[in-house]
Short mmCIF file of C-alpha atoms and ligand atoms in Angstrom, two decimals:
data_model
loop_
_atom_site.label_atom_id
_atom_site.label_comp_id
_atom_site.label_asym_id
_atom_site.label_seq_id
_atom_site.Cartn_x
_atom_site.Cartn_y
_atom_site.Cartn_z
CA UNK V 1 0.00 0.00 0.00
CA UNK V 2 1.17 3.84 -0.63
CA UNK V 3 2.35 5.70 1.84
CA UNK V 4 2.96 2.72 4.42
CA UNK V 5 6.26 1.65 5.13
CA UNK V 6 7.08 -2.37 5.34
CA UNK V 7 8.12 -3.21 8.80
CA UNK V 8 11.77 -3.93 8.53
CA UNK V 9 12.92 -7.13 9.86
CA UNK V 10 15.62 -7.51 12.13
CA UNK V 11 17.81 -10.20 11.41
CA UNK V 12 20.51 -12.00 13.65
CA UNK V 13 22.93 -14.76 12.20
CA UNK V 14 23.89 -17.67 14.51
CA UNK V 15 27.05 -19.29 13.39
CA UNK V 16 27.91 -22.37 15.04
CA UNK V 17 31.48 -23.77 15.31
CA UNK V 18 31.34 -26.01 18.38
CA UNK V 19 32.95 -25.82 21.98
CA UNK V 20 31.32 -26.34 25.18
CA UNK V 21 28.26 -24.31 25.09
CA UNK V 22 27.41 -26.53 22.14
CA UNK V 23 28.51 -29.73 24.68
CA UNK V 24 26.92 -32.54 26.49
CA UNK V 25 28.07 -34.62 29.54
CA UNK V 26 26.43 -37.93 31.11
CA UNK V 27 26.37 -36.26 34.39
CA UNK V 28 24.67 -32.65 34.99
CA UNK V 29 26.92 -32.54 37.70
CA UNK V 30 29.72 -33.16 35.88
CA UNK V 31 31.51 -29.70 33.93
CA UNK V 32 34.86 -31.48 33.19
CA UNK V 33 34.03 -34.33 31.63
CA UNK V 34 31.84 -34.11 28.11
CA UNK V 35 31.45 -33.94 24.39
CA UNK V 36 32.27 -30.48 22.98
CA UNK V 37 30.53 -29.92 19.53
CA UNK V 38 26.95 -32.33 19.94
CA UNK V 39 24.15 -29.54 19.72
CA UNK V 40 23.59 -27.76 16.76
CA UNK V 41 23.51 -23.51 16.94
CA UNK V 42 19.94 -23.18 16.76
CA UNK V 43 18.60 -25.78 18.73
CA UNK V 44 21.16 -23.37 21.54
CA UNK V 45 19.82 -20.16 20.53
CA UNK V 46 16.21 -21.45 20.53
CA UNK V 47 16.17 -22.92 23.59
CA UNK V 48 18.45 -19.83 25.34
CA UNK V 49 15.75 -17.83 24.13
CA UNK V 50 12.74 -19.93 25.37
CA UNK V 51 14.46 -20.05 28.92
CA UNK V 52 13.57 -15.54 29.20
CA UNK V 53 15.15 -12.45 29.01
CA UNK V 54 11.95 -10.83 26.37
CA UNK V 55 14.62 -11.24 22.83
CA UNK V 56 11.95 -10.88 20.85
CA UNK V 57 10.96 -9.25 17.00
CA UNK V 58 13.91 -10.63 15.44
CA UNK V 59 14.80 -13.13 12.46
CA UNK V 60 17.39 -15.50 13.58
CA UNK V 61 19.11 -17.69 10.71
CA UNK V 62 21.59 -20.29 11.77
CA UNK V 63 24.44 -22.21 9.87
CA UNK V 64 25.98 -24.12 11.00
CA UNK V 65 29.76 -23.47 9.80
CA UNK V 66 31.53 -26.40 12.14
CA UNK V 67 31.52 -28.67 15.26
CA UNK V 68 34.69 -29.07 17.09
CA UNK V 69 36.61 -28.61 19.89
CA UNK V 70 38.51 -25.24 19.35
CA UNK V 71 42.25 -26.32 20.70
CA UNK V 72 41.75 -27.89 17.39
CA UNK V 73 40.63 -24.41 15.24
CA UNK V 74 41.68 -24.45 11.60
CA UNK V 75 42.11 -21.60 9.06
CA UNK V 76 39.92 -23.39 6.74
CA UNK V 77 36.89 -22.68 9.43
CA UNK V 78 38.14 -18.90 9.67
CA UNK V 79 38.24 -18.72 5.75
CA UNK V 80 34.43 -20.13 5.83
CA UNK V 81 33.33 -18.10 8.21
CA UNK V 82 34.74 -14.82 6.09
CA UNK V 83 32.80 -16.20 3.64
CA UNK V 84 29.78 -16.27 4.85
CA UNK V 85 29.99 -13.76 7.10
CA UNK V 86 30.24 -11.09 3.59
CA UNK V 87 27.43 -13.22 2.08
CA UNK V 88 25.42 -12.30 5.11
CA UNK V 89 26.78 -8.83 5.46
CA UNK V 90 25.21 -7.88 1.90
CA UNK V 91 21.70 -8.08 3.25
CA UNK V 92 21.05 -4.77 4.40
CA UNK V 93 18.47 -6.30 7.44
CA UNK V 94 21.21 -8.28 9.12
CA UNK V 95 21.72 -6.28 12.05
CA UNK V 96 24.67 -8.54 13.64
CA UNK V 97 26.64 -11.71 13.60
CA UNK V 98 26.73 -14.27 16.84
CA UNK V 99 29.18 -16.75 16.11
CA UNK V 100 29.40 -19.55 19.49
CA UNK V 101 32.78 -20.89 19.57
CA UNK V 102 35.06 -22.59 22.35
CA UNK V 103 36.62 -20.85 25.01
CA UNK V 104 40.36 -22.06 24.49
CA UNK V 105 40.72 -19.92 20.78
CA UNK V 106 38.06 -17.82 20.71
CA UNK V 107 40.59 -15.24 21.31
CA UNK V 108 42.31 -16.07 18.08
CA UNK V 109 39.25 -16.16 15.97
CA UNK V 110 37.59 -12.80 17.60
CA UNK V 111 41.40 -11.21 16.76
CA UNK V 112 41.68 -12.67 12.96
CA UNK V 113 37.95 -11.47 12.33
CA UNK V 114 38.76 -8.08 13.29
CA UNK V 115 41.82 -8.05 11.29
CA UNK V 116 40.12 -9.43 8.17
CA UNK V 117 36.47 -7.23 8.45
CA UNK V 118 37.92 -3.84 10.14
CA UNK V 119 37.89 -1.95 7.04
CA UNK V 120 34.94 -2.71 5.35
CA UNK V 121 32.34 -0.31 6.32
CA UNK V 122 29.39 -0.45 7.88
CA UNK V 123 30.04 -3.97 8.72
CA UNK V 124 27.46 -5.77 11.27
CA UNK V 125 28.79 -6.28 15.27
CA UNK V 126 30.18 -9.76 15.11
CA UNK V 127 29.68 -11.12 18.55
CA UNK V 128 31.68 -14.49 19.60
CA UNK V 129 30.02 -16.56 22.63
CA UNK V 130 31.31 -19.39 24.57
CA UNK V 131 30.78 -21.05 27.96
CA UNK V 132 32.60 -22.92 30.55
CA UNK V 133 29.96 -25.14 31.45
CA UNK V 134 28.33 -27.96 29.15
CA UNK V 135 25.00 -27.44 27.77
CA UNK V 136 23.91 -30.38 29.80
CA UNK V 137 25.47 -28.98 33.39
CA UNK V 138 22.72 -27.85 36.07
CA UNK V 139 24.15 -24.26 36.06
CA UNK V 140 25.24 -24.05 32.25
CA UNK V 141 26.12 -20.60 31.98
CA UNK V 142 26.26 -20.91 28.05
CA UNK V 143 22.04 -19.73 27.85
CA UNK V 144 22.61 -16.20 29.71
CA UNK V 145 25.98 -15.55 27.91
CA UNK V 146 24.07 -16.55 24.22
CA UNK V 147 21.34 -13.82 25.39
CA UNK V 148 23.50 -11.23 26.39
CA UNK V 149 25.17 -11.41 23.44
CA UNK V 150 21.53 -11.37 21.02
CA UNK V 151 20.57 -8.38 23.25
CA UNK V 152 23.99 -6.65 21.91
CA UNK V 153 23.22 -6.90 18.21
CA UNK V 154 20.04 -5.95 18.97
CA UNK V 155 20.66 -2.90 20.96
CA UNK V 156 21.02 0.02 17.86
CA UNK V 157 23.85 1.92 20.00
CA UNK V 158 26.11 -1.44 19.12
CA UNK V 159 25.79 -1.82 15.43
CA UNK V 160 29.58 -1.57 13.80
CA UNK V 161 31.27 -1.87 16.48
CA UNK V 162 33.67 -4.56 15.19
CA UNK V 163 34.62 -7.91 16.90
CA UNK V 164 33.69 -8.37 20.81
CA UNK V 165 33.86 -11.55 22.77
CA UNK V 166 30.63 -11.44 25.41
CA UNK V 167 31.14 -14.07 28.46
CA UNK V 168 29.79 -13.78 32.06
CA UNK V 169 28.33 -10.36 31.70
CA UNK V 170 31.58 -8.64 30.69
CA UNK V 171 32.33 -7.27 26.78
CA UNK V 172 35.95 -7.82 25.39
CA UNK V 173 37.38 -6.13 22.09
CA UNK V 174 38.97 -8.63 20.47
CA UNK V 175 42.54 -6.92 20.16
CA UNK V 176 42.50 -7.31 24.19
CA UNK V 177 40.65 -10.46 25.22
CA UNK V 178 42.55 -13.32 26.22
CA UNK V 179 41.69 -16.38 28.36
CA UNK V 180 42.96 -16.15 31.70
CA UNK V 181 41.40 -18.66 33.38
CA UNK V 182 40.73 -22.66 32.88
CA UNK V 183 38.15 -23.54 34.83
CA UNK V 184 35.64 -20.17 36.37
CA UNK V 185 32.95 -19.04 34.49
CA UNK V 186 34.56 -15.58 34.12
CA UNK V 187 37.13 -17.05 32.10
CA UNK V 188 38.31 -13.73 30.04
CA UNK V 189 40.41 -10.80 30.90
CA UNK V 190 40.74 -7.23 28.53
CA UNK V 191 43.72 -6.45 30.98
CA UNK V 192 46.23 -4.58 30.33
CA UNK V 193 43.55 -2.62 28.37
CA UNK V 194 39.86 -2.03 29.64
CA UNK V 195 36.90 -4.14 29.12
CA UNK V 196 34.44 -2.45 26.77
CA UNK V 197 31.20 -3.21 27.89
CA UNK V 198 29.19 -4.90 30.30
CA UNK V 199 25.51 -6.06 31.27
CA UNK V 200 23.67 -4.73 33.33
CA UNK V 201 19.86 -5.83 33.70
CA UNK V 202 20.58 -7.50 30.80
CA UNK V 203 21.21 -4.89 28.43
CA UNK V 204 24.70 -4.11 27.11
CA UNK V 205 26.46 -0.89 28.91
CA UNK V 206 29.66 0.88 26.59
CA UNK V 207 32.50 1.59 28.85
CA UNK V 208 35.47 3.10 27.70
CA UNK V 209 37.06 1.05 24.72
CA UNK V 210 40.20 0.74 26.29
CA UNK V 211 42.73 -0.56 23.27
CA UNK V 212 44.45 1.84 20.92
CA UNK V 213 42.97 0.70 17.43
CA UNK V 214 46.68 0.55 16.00
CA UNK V 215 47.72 -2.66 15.54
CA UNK V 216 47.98 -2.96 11.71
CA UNK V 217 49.50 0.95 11.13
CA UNK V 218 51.47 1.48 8.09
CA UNK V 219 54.27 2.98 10.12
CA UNK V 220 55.04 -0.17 11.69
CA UNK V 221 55.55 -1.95 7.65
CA UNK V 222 52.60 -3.91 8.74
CA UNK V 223 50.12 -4.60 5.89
CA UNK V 224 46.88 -6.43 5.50
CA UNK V 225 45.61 -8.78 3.44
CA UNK V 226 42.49 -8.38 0.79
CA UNK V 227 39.58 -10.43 1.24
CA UNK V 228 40.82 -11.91 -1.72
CA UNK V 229 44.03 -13.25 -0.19
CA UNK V 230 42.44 -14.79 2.78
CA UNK V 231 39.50 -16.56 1.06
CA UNK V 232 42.18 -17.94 -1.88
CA UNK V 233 42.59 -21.55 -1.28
CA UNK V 234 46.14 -22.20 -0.76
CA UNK V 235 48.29 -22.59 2.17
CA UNK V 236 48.86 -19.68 4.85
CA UNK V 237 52.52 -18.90 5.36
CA UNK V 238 53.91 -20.66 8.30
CA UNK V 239 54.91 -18.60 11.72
CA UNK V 240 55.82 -19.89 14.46
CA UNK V 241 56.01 -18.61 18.15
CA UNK V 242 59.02 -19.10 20.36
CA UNK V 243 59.46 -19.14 23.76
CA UNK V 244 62.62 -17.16 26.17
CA UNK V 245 62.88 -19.34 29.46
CA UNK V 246 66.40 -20.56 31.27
CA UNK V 247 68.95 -21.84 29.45
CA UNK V 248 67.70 -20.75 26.09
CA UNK V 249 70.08 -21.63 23.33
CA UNK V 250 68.39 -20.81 19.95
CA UNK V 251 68.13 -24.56 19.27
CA UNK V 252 64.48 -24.36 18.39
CA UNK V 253 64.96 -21.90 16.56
CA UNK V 254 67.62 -23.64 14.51
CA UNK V 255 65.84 -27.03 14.21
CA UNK V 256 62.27 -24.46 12.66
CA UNK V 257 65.02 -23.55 9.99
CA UNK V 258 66.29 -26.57 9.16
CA UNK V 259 62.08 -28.53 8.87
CA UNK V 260 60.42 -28.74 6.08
CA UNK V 261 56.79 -29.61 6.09
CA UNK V 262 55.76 -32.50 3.89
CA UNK V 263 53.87 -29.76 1.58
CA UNK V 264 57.21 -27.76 0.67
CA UNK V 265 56.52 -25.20 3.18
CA UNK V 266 59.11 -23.52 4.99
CA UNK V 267 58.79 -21.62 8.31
CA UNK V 268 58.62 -17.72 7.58
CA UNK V 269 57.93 -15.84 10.26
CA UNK V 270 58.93 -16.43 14.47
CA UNK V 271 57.20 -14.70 17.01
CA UNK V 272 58.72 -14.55 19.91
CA UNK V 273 57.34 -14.90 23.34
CA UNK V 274 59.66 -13.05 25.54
CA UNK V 275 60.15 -12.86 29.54
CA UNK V 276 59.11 -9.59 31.03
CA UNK V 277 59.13 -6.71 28.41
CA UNK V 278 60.10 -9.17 25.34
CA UNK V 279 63.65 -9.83 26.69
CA UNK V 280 65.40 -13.03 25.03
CA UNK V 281 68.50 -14.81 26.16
CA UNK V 282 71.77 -14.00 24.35
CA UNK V 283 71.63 -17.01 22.51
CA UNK V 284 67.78 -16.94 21.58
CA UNK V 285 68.89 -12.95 20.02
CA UNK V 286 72.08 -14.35 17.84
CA UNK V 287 69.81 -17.35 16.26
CA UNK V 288 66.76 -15.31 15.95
CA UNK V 289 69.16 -12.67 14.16
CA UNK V 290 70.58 -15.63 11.97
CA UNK V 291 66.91 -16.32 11.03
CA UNK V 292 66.45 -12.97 9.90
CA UNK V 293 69.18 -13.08 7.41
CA UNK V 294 67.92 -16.28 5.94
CA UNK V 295 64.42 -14.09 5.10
CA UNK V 296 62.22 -14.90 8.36
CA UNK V 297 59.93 -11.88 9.81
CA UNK V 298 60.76 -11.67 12.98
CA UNK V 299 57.78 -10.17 15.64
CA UNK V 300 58.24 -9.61 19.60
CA UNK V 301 55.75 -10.20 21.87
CA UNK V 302 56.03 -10.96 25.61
CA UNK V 303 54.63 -14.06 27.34
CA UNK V 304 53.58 -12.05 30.44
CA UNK V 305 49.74 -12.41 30.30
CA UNK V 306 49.61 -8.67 30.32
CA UNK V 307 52.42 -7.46 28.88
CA UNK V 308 52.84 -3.95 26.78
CA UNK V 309 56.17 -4.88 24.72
CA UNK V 310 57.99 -2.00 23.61
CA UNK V 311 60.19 -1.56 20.41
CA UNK V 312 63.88 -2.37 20.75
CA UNK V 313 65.53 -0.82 17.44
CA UNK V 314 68.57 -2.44 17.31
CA UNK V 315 67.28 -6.08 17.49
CA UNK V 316 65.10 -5.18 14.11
CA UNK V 317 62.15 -7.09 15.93
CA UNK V 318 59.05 -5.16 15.82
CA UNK V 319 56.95 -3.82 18.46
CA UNK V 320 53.66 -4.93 18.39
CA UNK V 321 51.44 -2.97 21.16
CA UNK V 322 50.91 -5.70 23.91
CA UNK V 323 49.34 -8.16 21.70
CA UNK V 324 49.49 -11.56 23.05
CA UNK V 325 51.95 -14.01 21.48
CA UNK V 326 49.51 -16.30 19.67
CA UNK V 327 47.51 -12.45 18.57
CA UNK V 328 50.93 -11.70 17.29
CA UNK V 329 51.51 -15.13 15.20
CA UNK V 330 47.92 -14.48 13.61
CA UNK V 331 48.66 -10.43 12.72
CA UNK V 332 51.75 -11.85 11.11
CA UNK V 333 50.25 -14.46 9.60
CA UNK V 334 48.16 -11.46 8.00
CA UNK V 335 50.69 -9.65 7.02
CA UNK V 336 52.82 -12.08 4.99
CA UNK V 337 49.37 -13.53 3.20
CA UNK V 338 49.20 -9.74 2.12
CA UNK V 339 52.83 -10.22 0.89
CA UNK V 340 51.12 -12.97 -1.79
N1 LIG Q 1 37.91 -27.16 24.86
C1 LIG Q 1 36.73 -26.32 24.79
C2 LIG Q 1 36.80 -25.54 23.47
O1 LIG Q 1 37.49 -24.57 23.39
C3 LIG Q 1 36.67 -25.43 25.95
C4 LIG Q 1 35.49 -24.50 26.00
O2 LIG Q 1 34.76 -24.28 25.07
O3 LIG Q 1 35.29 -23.95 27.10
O4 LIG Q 1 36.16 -25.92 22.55
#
């Protein structure tokens, strides 16, 4: 009719890729022991939904994009997920993405995400949920966190706001999450940076966005890769992170160089994973130095679980603003796909 206006429809996409919110145990009493990866993403969100919190006047779709356990995330799932995440993106009523992953990478996937979508504009939230608990435990804390997070995309105040992890009531830009702990239900930490949100009542609350949105400047000689590189099916470039601890010799570092894998591929990039501010034994420096003459990238990162590494010019090893070392390995990742 003239005049009238079609109510728009709000529409939410559920991707699934497994962990324990999506798990199932013999025992409700048990929350170590289960089966990560058994329920399918919208049987969750339906029955999170049916359980309260008033989500309501919304289209969900779900896919269902994999069902593992994440220690064992692959870049074929993140290259899927791209994939259909910029299908999804091109309908203009999507108003956000939910994507329910495991707790132990989530961290990884939220940061490759952001580094992959952040300059495509007007992009829908993406919103990564998790839980501690199986779906089968008494107290499963998976529903609540799976609400909080529909109530995000939902809220108008949240659209484009990049890549957030949502877990116990807390927010988390992906550039600063990290998992902190193994077995509570507030598992996450934004420290040394500031959470950016949180619930309260159940609706999402900004707080100050507490990491600088730098990690990928052009000063640095750190470029990204087009959505074209990451979606083109051939093998990512191989980076490794290593380790400073006592008695640190460079061997590992030797024995990376000498390996190749049974598909030709060569390590070409080492992160490493310093003590305190980035500092590496004597040894670990010469062999890492060795490795830099013999074409690896070299990035520094500390292992501290909080660490804000800073530059050190005359070891040519880039600072890279506090990211974590496995954050670092996937930014540099990035950057040599963007190298072809
Ligand atoms: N191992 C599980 C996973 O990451 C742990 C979890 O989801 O809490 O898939």
């Amino acid at each position: 009719m003239q005049g009238l206006k079609a109510k728009k429809v709000k529409k939410v996409v559920f991707f699934g890729t497994g962990g324990t919110i999506s798990a199932l145990s013999s025992d409700p009493n048990d929350v170590l022991n289960y089966q990560p990866g058994l329920i399918a993403v919208g049987d969750l969100a339906q029955s999170a939904m049916a359980q309260g919190g008033g989500l309501e006047g919304f289209l969900p779709i779900y896919e269902q994009i994999a069902q593992i356990d994440s220690k064992d995330m692959k870049f074929s799932i993140w290259q899927k997920l791209i994939e259909r995440l910029l299908f999804w993106s091109k309908d203009p009523d999507v108003q956000g993405f939910l994507i329910t992953h495991g707790t132990d990478t989530i961290e990884e996937t939220a940061f490759f995400l952001y580094l992959a979508t952040r300059e495509l504009k007007q992009f829908p939230t993406i919103v990564l949920t998790c839980s501690m608990r199986p779906a089968s435990a008494k107290d499963a804390d998976g529903p609540q966190n799976l609400r909080d997070a529909t109530a995000l995309l939902l809220d108008p105040s949240w659209f484009s706001s990049g890549v957030m992890v949502v877990c116990a009531g807390r927010v988390h830009h992906a550039g600063a999450v990290q998992k902190v702990y193994s077995e509570r239900l507030d598992a996450f930490s934004s420290l040394p940076y500031k959470q950016c949100g949180e619930f309260v009542n159940g609706s999402p609350v900004k707080l100050e966005l507490g990491v600088e949105e730098n990690y990928f400047s052009n000063e640095l000689g750190i470029s990204r890769p087009s959505i074209e590189q990451i979606l083109e099916p051939k093998e990512w470039p191989w980076v490794e992170v290593v380790q400073n601890y006592a008695q640190n010799t460079g061997a590992v570092v030797r024995a990376l160089l000498g390996y190749v894998q049974p598909s030709g591929l060569r390590v070409s990039g080492l992160v490493s994973a310093g003590t305190g501010i980035g500092t590496l034994s004597e040894e670990l420096t010469q062999t890492l130095k060795f490795a830099k003459e013999r074409g690896v990238l070299l990035w520094q990162s500390s292992k501290c679980a909080f660490a804000i590494v800073k530059a050190k010019e005359e070891t040519d090893i880039f600072d890279f603003q506090g990211l974590t070392p496995s954050k670092a390995r996937i930014a540099l990742i990035m950057h040599l796909l963007s190298k072809g």
